[in-house]
Amino acid sequence: DSQLQAAFGTQAPEDNVHHYRQWSATYDQDVADYGYLSPLHSVEALRMHFCNLNGRVLDVGCGTGLVGELLKHYPAFTHVEGADICKEMLAKAASKKLYSDLFRADLTKRIGVEDGAYNAIICVGTFTLGHVGRDALCELLRCTAVGGIVVVSVNAGVWFDEEYEGYLKTLQDADVCTILEMKKVTLIRQPYNEGFIVTLRRA
């Protein structure tokens, strides 16, 4: 699909902003047509490991709010905020009234969040081709409270190219986090796309 291939082909944050600005109007329908499963797998992982009722949750790369729509069905998630690089995508998310707060954030840089501000962070569809690299995991962990949970989806191509598994084990050995799960899943049905759902606990 041209929109999906264009998303994978972006090279810089400003390219992502431009692409998702253009895609925001049809994004929800397009990803439904693709059979986009990554949000569902990621929310299931968060539900399995997150036990802090009423804790603060941040959905990074929230886009139009696909993760927020899933989280609203579970009473444990009473305070969910969203962040995205594209203001047009944030506007779509805001119209759904899913989030306690929404703000712009570029995960290739330090984002405007205090250390340990959130009890859980979920990041879906961002660790993929043409988006952010593995170093952004450290920024997510910085923003997570000790004992908090981080769930990310990682495209299989970048998983192997950037050696995510070894990098995650390095972070664990340095007592930055504990790896709870690294699960291989289908991220998109058509065009078929595999990846991994990674669940970490902040050390």
PDB file of C-alpha atoms in Angstrom:
ATOM      1  CA  ASP A   1       0.000   0.000   0.000  1.00  0.00           C
ATOM      2  CA  SER A   2       1.317   3.437  -0.936  1.00  0.00           C
ATOM      3  CA  GLN A   3       0.567   5.112   2.419  1.00  0.00           C
ATOM      4  CA  LEU A   4       2.188   2.339   4.414  1.00  0.00           C
ATOM      5  CA  GLN A   5       5.226   2.158   2.140  1.00  0.00           C
ATOM      6  CA  ALA A   6       5.584   5.929   2.332  1.00  0.00           C
ATOM      7  CA  ALA A   7       5.490   5.732   6.146  1.00  0.00           C
ATOM      8  CA  PHE A   8       8.230   3.090   6.139  1.00  0.00           C
ATOM      9  CA  GLY A   9      10.278   5.215   3.741  1.00  0.00           C
ATOM     10  CA  THR A  10      10.469   8.377   5.833  1.00  0.00           C
ATOM     11  CA  GLN A  11      13.955   9.426   6.901  1.00  0.00           C
ATOM     12  CA  ALA A  12      13.593  12.251   9.410  1.00  0.00           C
ATOM     13  CA  PRO A  13      11.084  13.568  11.982  1.00  0.00           C
ATOM     14  CA  GLU A  14       9.952  16.353   9.618  1.00  0.00           C
ATOM     15  CA  ASP A  15       9.226  13.702   6.963  1.00  0.00           C
ATOM     16  CA  ASN A  16       7.027  11.858   9.443  1.00  0.00           C
ATOM     17  CA  VAL A  17       5.158  15.039  10.330  1.00  0.00           C
ATOM     18  CA  HIS A  18       4.484  15.773   6.671  1.00  0.00           C
ATOM     19  CA  HIS A  19       3.409  12.220   5.866  1.00  0.00           C
ATOM     20  CA  TYR A  20       1.053  11.785   8.807  1.00  0.00           C
ATOM     21  CA  ARG A  21      -0.429  15.245   8.260  1.00  0.00           C
ATOM     22  CA  GLN A  22      -1.454  14.087   4.792  1.00  0.00           C
ATOM     23  CA  TRP A  23      -2.621  10.679   6.020  1.00  0.00           C
ATOM     24  CA  SER A  24      -4.576  11.778   9.114  1.00  0.00           C
ATOM     25  CA  ALA A  25      -7.950  12.102   7.343  1.00  0.00           C
ATOM     26  CA  THR A  26      -8.075   8.475   6.157  1.00  0.00           C
ATOM     27  CA  TYR A  27      -5.698   6.816   8.624  1.00  0.00           C
ATOM     28  CA  ASP A  28      -8.286   5.002  10.775  1.00  0.00           C
ATOM     29  CA  GLN A  29     -10.054   3.417   7.807  1.00  0.00           C
ATOM     30  CA  ASP A  30      -6.806   2.549   6.056  1.00  0.00           C
ATOM     31  CA  VAL A  31      -5.264   0.710   9.003  1.00  0.00           C
ATOM     32  CA  ALA A  32      -8.556  -1.104   9.622  1.00  0.00           C
ATOM     33  CA  ASP A  33      -8.379  -2.306   6.020  1.00  0.00           C
ATOM     34  CA  TYR A  34      -4.796  -3.500   6.560  1.00  0.00           C
ATOM     35  CA  GLY A  35      -5.803  -5.571   9.579  1.00  0.00           C
ATOM     36  CA  TYR A  36      -3.513  -3.610  11.898  1.00  0.00           C
ATOM     37  CA  LEU A  37      -3.094  -5.869  14.954  1.00  0.00           C
ATOM     38  CA  SER A  38      -0.206  -4.160  16.742  1.00  0.00           C
ATOM     39  CA  PRO A  39      -2.417  -2.015  19.045  1.00  0.00           C
ATOM     40  CA  LEU A  40      -4.402  -5.067  20.161  1.00  0.00           C
ATOM     41  CA  HIS A  41      -1.292  -7.149  20.922  1.00  0.00           C
ATOM     42  CA  SER A  42       0.340  -4.256  22.778  1.00  0.00           C
ATOM     43  CA  VAL A  43      -2.694  -3.450  24.917  1.00  0.00           C
ATOM     44  CA  GLU A  44      -3.013  -7.130  25.841  1.00  0.00           C
ATOM     45  CA  ALA A  45       0.616  -7.119  26.999  1.00  0.00           C
ATOM     46  CA  LEU A  46       0.027  -3.990  29.071  1.00  0.00           C
ATOM     47  CA  ARG A  47      -3.086  -5.473  30.664  1.00  0.00           C
ATOM     48  CA  MET A  48      -1.185  -8.630  31.557  1.00  0.00           C
ATOM     49  CA  HIS A  49       1.649  -6.861  33.363  1.00  0.00           C
ATOM     50  CA  PHE A  50       0.238  -3.540  34.611  1.00  0.00           C
ATOM     51  CA  CYS A  51      -1.292  -3.794  38.078  1.00  0.00           C
ATOM     52  CA  ASN A  52      -1.216  -0.166  39.242  1.00  0.00           C
ATOM     53  CA  LEU A  53      -4.895   0.782  39.348  1.00  0.00           C
ATOM     54  CA  ASN A  54      -5.398   4.467  38.539  1.00  0.00           C
ATOM     55  CA  GLY A  55      -1.734   4.875  37.603  1.00  0.00           C
ATOM     56  CA  ARG A  56      -0.666   7.352  34.936  1.00  0.00           C
ATOM     57  CA  VAL A  57      -0.284   5.842  31.465  1.00  0.00           C
ATOM     58  CA  LEU A  58       1.307   7.533  28.442  1.00  0.00           C
ATOM     59  CA  ASP A  59       0.564   6.429  24.887  1.00  0.00           C
ATOM     60  CA  VAL A  60       3.587   7.629  22.886  1.00  0.00           C
ATOM     61  CA  GLY A  61       3.033   7.901  19.149  1.00  0.00           C
ATOM     62  CA  CYS A  62      -0.680   7.802  19.896  1.00  0.00           C
ATOM     63  CA  GLY A  63      -1.660   8.942  16.401  1.00  0.00           C
ATOM     64  CA  THR A  64      -5.436   9.107  16.052  1.00  0.00           C
ATOM     65  CA  GLY A  65      -6.004   7.180  19.281  1.00  0.00           C
ATOM     66  CA  LEU A  66      -6.209   3.511  18.282  1.00  0.00           C
ATOM     67  CA  VAL A  67      -4.586   2.391  21.546  1.00  0.00           C
ATOM     68  CA  GLY A  68      -6.716   4.822  23.545  1.00  0.00           C
ATOM     69  CA  GLU A  69      -9.851   3.306  22.037  1.00  0.00           C
ATOM     70  CA  LEU A  70      -8.819  -0.121  23.301  1.00  0.00           C
ATOM     71  CA  LEU A  71      -7.739   1.076  26.751  1.00  0.00           C
ATOM     72  CA  LYS A  72     -11.064   2.815  27.405  1.00  0.00           C
ATOM     73  CA  HIS A  73     -12.751  -0.594  27.692  1.00  0.00           C
ATOM     74  CA  TYR A  74     -10.754  -1.454  30.838  1.00  0.00           C
ATOM     75  CA  PRO A  75     -11.522   0.326  34.125  1.00  0.00           C
ATOM     76  CA  ALA A  76      -7.922   0.045  35.360  1.00  0.00           C
ATOM     77  CA  PHE A  77      -6.841   2.670  32.822  1.00  0.00           C
ATOM     78  CA  THR A  78      -8.428   5.807  34.250  1.00  0.00           C
ATOM     79  CA  HIS A  79      -5.661   8.281  33.449  1.00  0.00           C
ATOM     80  CA  VAL A  80      -4.240   7.897  29.949  1.00  0.00           C
ATOM     81  CA  GLU A  81      -2.350  10.663  28.174  1.00  0.00           C
ATOM     82  CA  GLY A  82      -1.247  10.708  24.559  1.00  0.00           C
ATOM     83  CA  ALA A  83       1.726  12.154  22.716  1.00  0.00           C
ATOM     84  CA  ASP A  84       2.514  12.326  19.010  1.00  0.00           C
ATOM     85  CA  ILE A  85       4.795  14.223  16.656  1.00  0.00           C
ATOM     86  CA  CYS A  86       1.953  15.259  14.315  1.00  0.00           C
ATOM     87  CA  LYS A  87      -0.611  17.832  15.463  1.00  0.00           C
ATOM     88  CA  GLU A  88      -3.160  16.710  12.868  1.00  0.00           C
ATOM     89  CA  MET A  89      -3.106  13.190  14.263  1.00  0.00           C
ATOM     90  CA  LEU A  90      -3.430  14.616  17.772  1.00  0.00           C
ATOM     91  CA  ALA A  91      -6.463  16.617  16.640  1.00  0.00           C
ATOM     92  CA  LYS A  92      -8.124  13.412  15.454  1.00  0.00           C
ATOM     93  CA  ALA A  93      -7.337  11.765  18.795  1.00  0.00           C
ATOM     94  CA  ALA A  94      -8.689  14.774  20.689  1.00  0.00           C
ATOM     95  CA  SER A  95     -11.992  14.564  18.830  1.00  0.00           C
ATOM     96  CA  LYS A  96     -12.530  11.071  20.280  1.00  0.00           C
ATOM     97  CA  LYS A  97     -12.181  12.309  23.886  1.00  0.00           C
ATOM     98  CA  LEU A  98     -10.088   9.317  24.941  1.00  0.00           C
ATOM     99  CA  TYR A  99      -7.183  10.979  26.719  1.00  0.00           C
ATOM    100  CA  SER A 100      -6.741  13.013  29.894  1.00  0.00           C
ATOM    101  CA  ASP A 101      -4.178  15.137  28.061  1.00  0.00           C
ATOM    102  CA  LEU A 102      -2.513  15.272  24.644  1.00  0.00           C
ATOM    103  CA  PHE A 103       0.781  16.882  23.685  1.00  0.00           C
ATOM    104  CA  ARG A 104       3.339  16.935  20.894  1.00  0.00           C
ATOM    105  CA  ALA A 105       6.533  14.931  21.329  1.00  0.00           C
ATOM    106  CA  ASP A 106       9.420  13.921  19.090  1.00  0.00           C
ATOM    107  CA  LEU A 107      10.870  10.660  20.381  1.00  0.00           C
ATOM    108  CA  THR A 108      14.137  11.213  18.511  1.00  0.00           C
ATOM    109  CA  LYS A 109      14.831  13.874  21.174  1.00  0.00           C
ATOM    110  CA  ARG A 110      14.292  14.266  24.907  1.00  0.00           C
ATOM    111  CA  ILE A 111      10.562  14.807  25.375  1.00  0.00           C
ATOM    112  CA  GLY A 112       9.065  17.321  27.792  1.00  0.00           C
ATOM    113  CA  VAL A 113       8.305  14.855  30.564  1.00  0.00           C
ATOM    114  CA  GLU A 114       9.875  14.593  34.019  1.00  0.00           C
ATOM    115  CA  ASP A 115      11.838  11.500  35.019  1.00  0.00           C
ATOM    116  CA  GLY A 116       9.554   8.749  36.290  1.00  0.00           C
ATOM    117  CA  ALA A 117       6.381  10.675  35.504  1.00  0.00           C
ATOM    118  CA  TYR A 118       4.330   7.670  34.351  1.00  0.00           C
ATOM    119  CA  ASN A 119       3.478   4.283  35.808  1.00  0.00           C
ATOM    120  CA  ALA A 120       3.265   2.780  32.324  1.00  0.00           C
ATOM    121  CA  ILE A 121       4.163   3.752  28.776  1.00  0.00           C
ATOM    122  CA  ILE A 122       2.876   2.083  25.637  1.00  0.00           C
ATOM    123  CA  CYS A 123       4.361   2.839  22.233  1.00  0.00           C
ATOM    124  CA  VAL A 124       2.851   1.205  19.150  1.00  0.00           C
ATOM    125  CA  GLY A 125       3.973   1.554  15.534  1.00  0.00           C
ATOM    126  CA  THR A 126       6.886   3.864  16.293  1.00  0.00           C
ATOM    127  CA  PHE A 127       9.824   1.442  16.468  1.00  0.00           C
ATOM    128  CA  THR A 128       9.599   0.634  12.777  1.00  0.00           C
ATOM    129  CA  LEU A 129      11.138   1.410   9.411  1.00  0.00           C
ATOM    130  CA  GLY A 130      11.783   5.122   8.902  1.00  0.00           C
ATOM    131  CA  HIS A 131      10.679   6.224  12.386  1.00  0.00           C
ATOM    132  CA  VAL A 132      12.767   6.005  15.577  1.00  0.00           C
ATOM    133  CA  GLY A 133      15.767   3.899  16.521  1.00  0.00           C
ATOM    134  CA  ARG A 134      16.313   1.639  19.477  1.00  0.00           C
ATOM    135  CA  ASP A 135      17.956   4.385  21.569  1.00  0.00           C
ATOM    136  CA  ALA A 136      14.489   5.883  22.067  1.00  0.00           C
ATOM    137  CA  LEU A 137      13.770   3.001  24.441  1.00  0.00           C
ATOM    138  CA  CYS A 138      15.975   4.734  26.992  1.00  0.00           C
ATOM    139  CA  GLU A 139      13.837   7.859  26.750  1.00  0.00           C
ATOM    140  CA  LEU A 140      10.681   5.828  27.399  1.00  0.00           C
ATOM    141  CA  LEU A 141      12.338   4.176  30.388  1.00  0.00           C
ATOM    142  CA  ARG A 142      13.492   7.556  31.710  1.00  0.00           C
ATOM    143  CA  CYS A 143       9.888   8.732  31.756  1.00  0.00           C
ATOM    144  CA  THR A 144       8.680   5.597  33.565  1.00  0.00           C
ATOM    145  CA  ALA A 145       8.567   5.273  37.355  1.00  0.00           C
ATOM    146  CA  VAL A 146      10.633   2.566  39.047  1.00  0.00           C
ATOM    147  CA  GLY A 147       8.620  -0.632  38.843  1.00  0.00           C
ATOM    148  CA  GLY A 148       6.547   0.753  35.991  1.00  0.00           C
ATOM    149  CA  ILE A 149       5.842  -1.018  32.711  1.00  0.00           C
ATOM    150  CA  VAL A 150       6.924  -0.163  29.159  1.00  0.00           C
ATOM    151  CA  VAL A 151       5.324  -1.945  26.201  1.00  0.00           C
ATOM    152  CA  VAL A 152       6.553  -1.335  22.647  1.00  0.00           C
ATOM    153  CA  SER A 153       5.901  -2.919  19.283  1.00  0.00           C
ATOM    154  CA  VAL A 154       8.967  -3.381  17.062  1.00  0.00           C
ATOM    155  CA  ASN A 155       8.898  -4.095  13.340  1.00  0.00           C
ATOM    156  CA  ALA A 156      10.750  -7.354  12.550  1.00  0.00           C
ATOM    157  CA  GLY A 157      12.987  -5.666   9.976  1.00  0.00           C
ATOM    158  CA  VAL A 158      14.427  -3.166  12.431  1.00  0.00           C
ATOM    159  CA  TRP A 159      14.399  -5.758  15.231  1.00  0.00           C
ATOM    160  CA  PHE A 160      17.014  -7.795  13.406  1.00  0.00           C
ATOM    161  CA  ASP A 161      18.822  -4.951  11.616  1.00  0.00           C
ATOM    162  CA  GLU A 162      19.373  -2.994  14.841  1.00  0.00           C
ATOM    163  CA  GLU A 163      19.873  -6.088  17.023  1.00  0.00           C
ATOM    164  CA  TYR A 164      17.154  -5.165  19.502  1.00  0.00           C
ATOM    165  CA  GLU A 165      17.395  -8.366  21.507  1.00  0.00           C
ATOM    166  CA  GLY A 166      21.048  -7.827  22.312  1.00  0.00           C
ATOM    167  CA  TYR A 167      20.426  -4.158  23.083  1.00  0.00           C
ATOM    168  CA  LEU A 168      17.595  -4.998  25.471  1.00  0.00           C
ATOM    169  CA  LYS A 169      19.776  -7.531  27.270  1.00  0.00           C
ATOM    170  CA  THR A 170      22.473  -4.860  27.612  1.00  0.00           C
ATOM    171  CA  LEU A 171      19.932  -2.544  29.256  1.00  0.00           C
ATOM    172  CA  GLN A 172      18.862  -5.352  31.562  1.00  0.00           C
ATOM    173  CA  ASP A 173      22.469  -6.158  32.502  1.00  0.00           C
ATOM    174  CA  ALA A 174      22.961  -2.463  33.329  1.00  0.00           C
ATOM    175  CA  ASP A 175      19.966  -2.611  35.714  1.00  0.00           C
ATOM    176  CA  VAL A 176      17.967  -0.141  33.630  1.00  0.00           C
ATOM    177  CA  CYS A 177      15.070  -2.545  33.168  1.00  0.00           C
ATOM    178  CA  THR A 178      13.909  -6.130  33.422  1.00  0.00           C
ATOM    179  CA  ILE A 179      12.735  -7.888  30.276  1.00  0.00           C
ATOM    180  CA  LEU A 180       9.337  -9.435  31.018  1.00  0.00           C
ATOM    181  CA  GLU A 181       8.463 -10.632  27.534  1.00  0.00           C
ATOM    182  CA  MET A 182       9.621 -10.522  23.911  1.00  0.00           C
ATOM    183  CA  LYS A 183       6.810 -12.016  21.848  1.00  0.00           C
ATOM    184  CA  LYS A 184       6.783 -12.500  18.077  1.00  0.00           C
ATOM    185  CA  VAL A 185       3.414 -11.580  16.543  1.00  0.00           C
ATOM    186  CA  THR A 186       1.687 -10.552  13.346  1.00  0.00           C
ATOM    187  CA  LEU A 187       1.597  -6.738  13.358  1.00  0.00           C
ATOM    188  CA  ILE A 188      -0.294  -6.246  10.085  1.00  0.00           C
ATOM    189  CA  ARG A 189      -2.335  -8.833   8.174  1.00  0.00           C
ATOM    190  CA  GLN A 190      -2.154  -7.250   4.707  1.00  0.00           C
ATOM    191  CA  PRO A 191       0.497  -6.489   3.607  1.00  0.00           C
ATOM    192  CA  TYR A 192       1.798  -9.154   5.991  1.00  0.00           C
ATOM    193  CA  ASN A 193       4.159  -7.719   8.559  1.00  0.00           C
ATOM    194  CA  GLU A 194       5.707  -9.450  11.574  1.00  0.00           C
ATOM    195  CA  GLY A 195       7.271  -7.973  14.644  1.00  0.00           C
ATOM    196  CA  PHE A 196       7.769  -8.234  18.375  1.00  0.00           C
ATOM    197  CA  ILE A 197       5.866  -6.977  21.376  1.00  0.00           C
ATOM    198  CA  VAL A 198       8.379  -6.140  24.107  1.00  0.00           C
ATOM    199  CA  THR A 199       7.355  -5.693  27.730  1.00  0.00           C
ATOM    200  CA  LEU A 200       9.827  -4.177  30.188  1.00  0.00           C
ATOM    201  CA  ARG A 201       9.753  -3.275  33.880  1.00  0.00           C
ATOM    202  CA  ARG A 202      11.668  -0.160  34.897  1.00  0.00           C
ATOM    203  CA  ALA A 203      14.426  -1.060  37.354  1.00  0.00           C
TER     204      ALA A 203
END
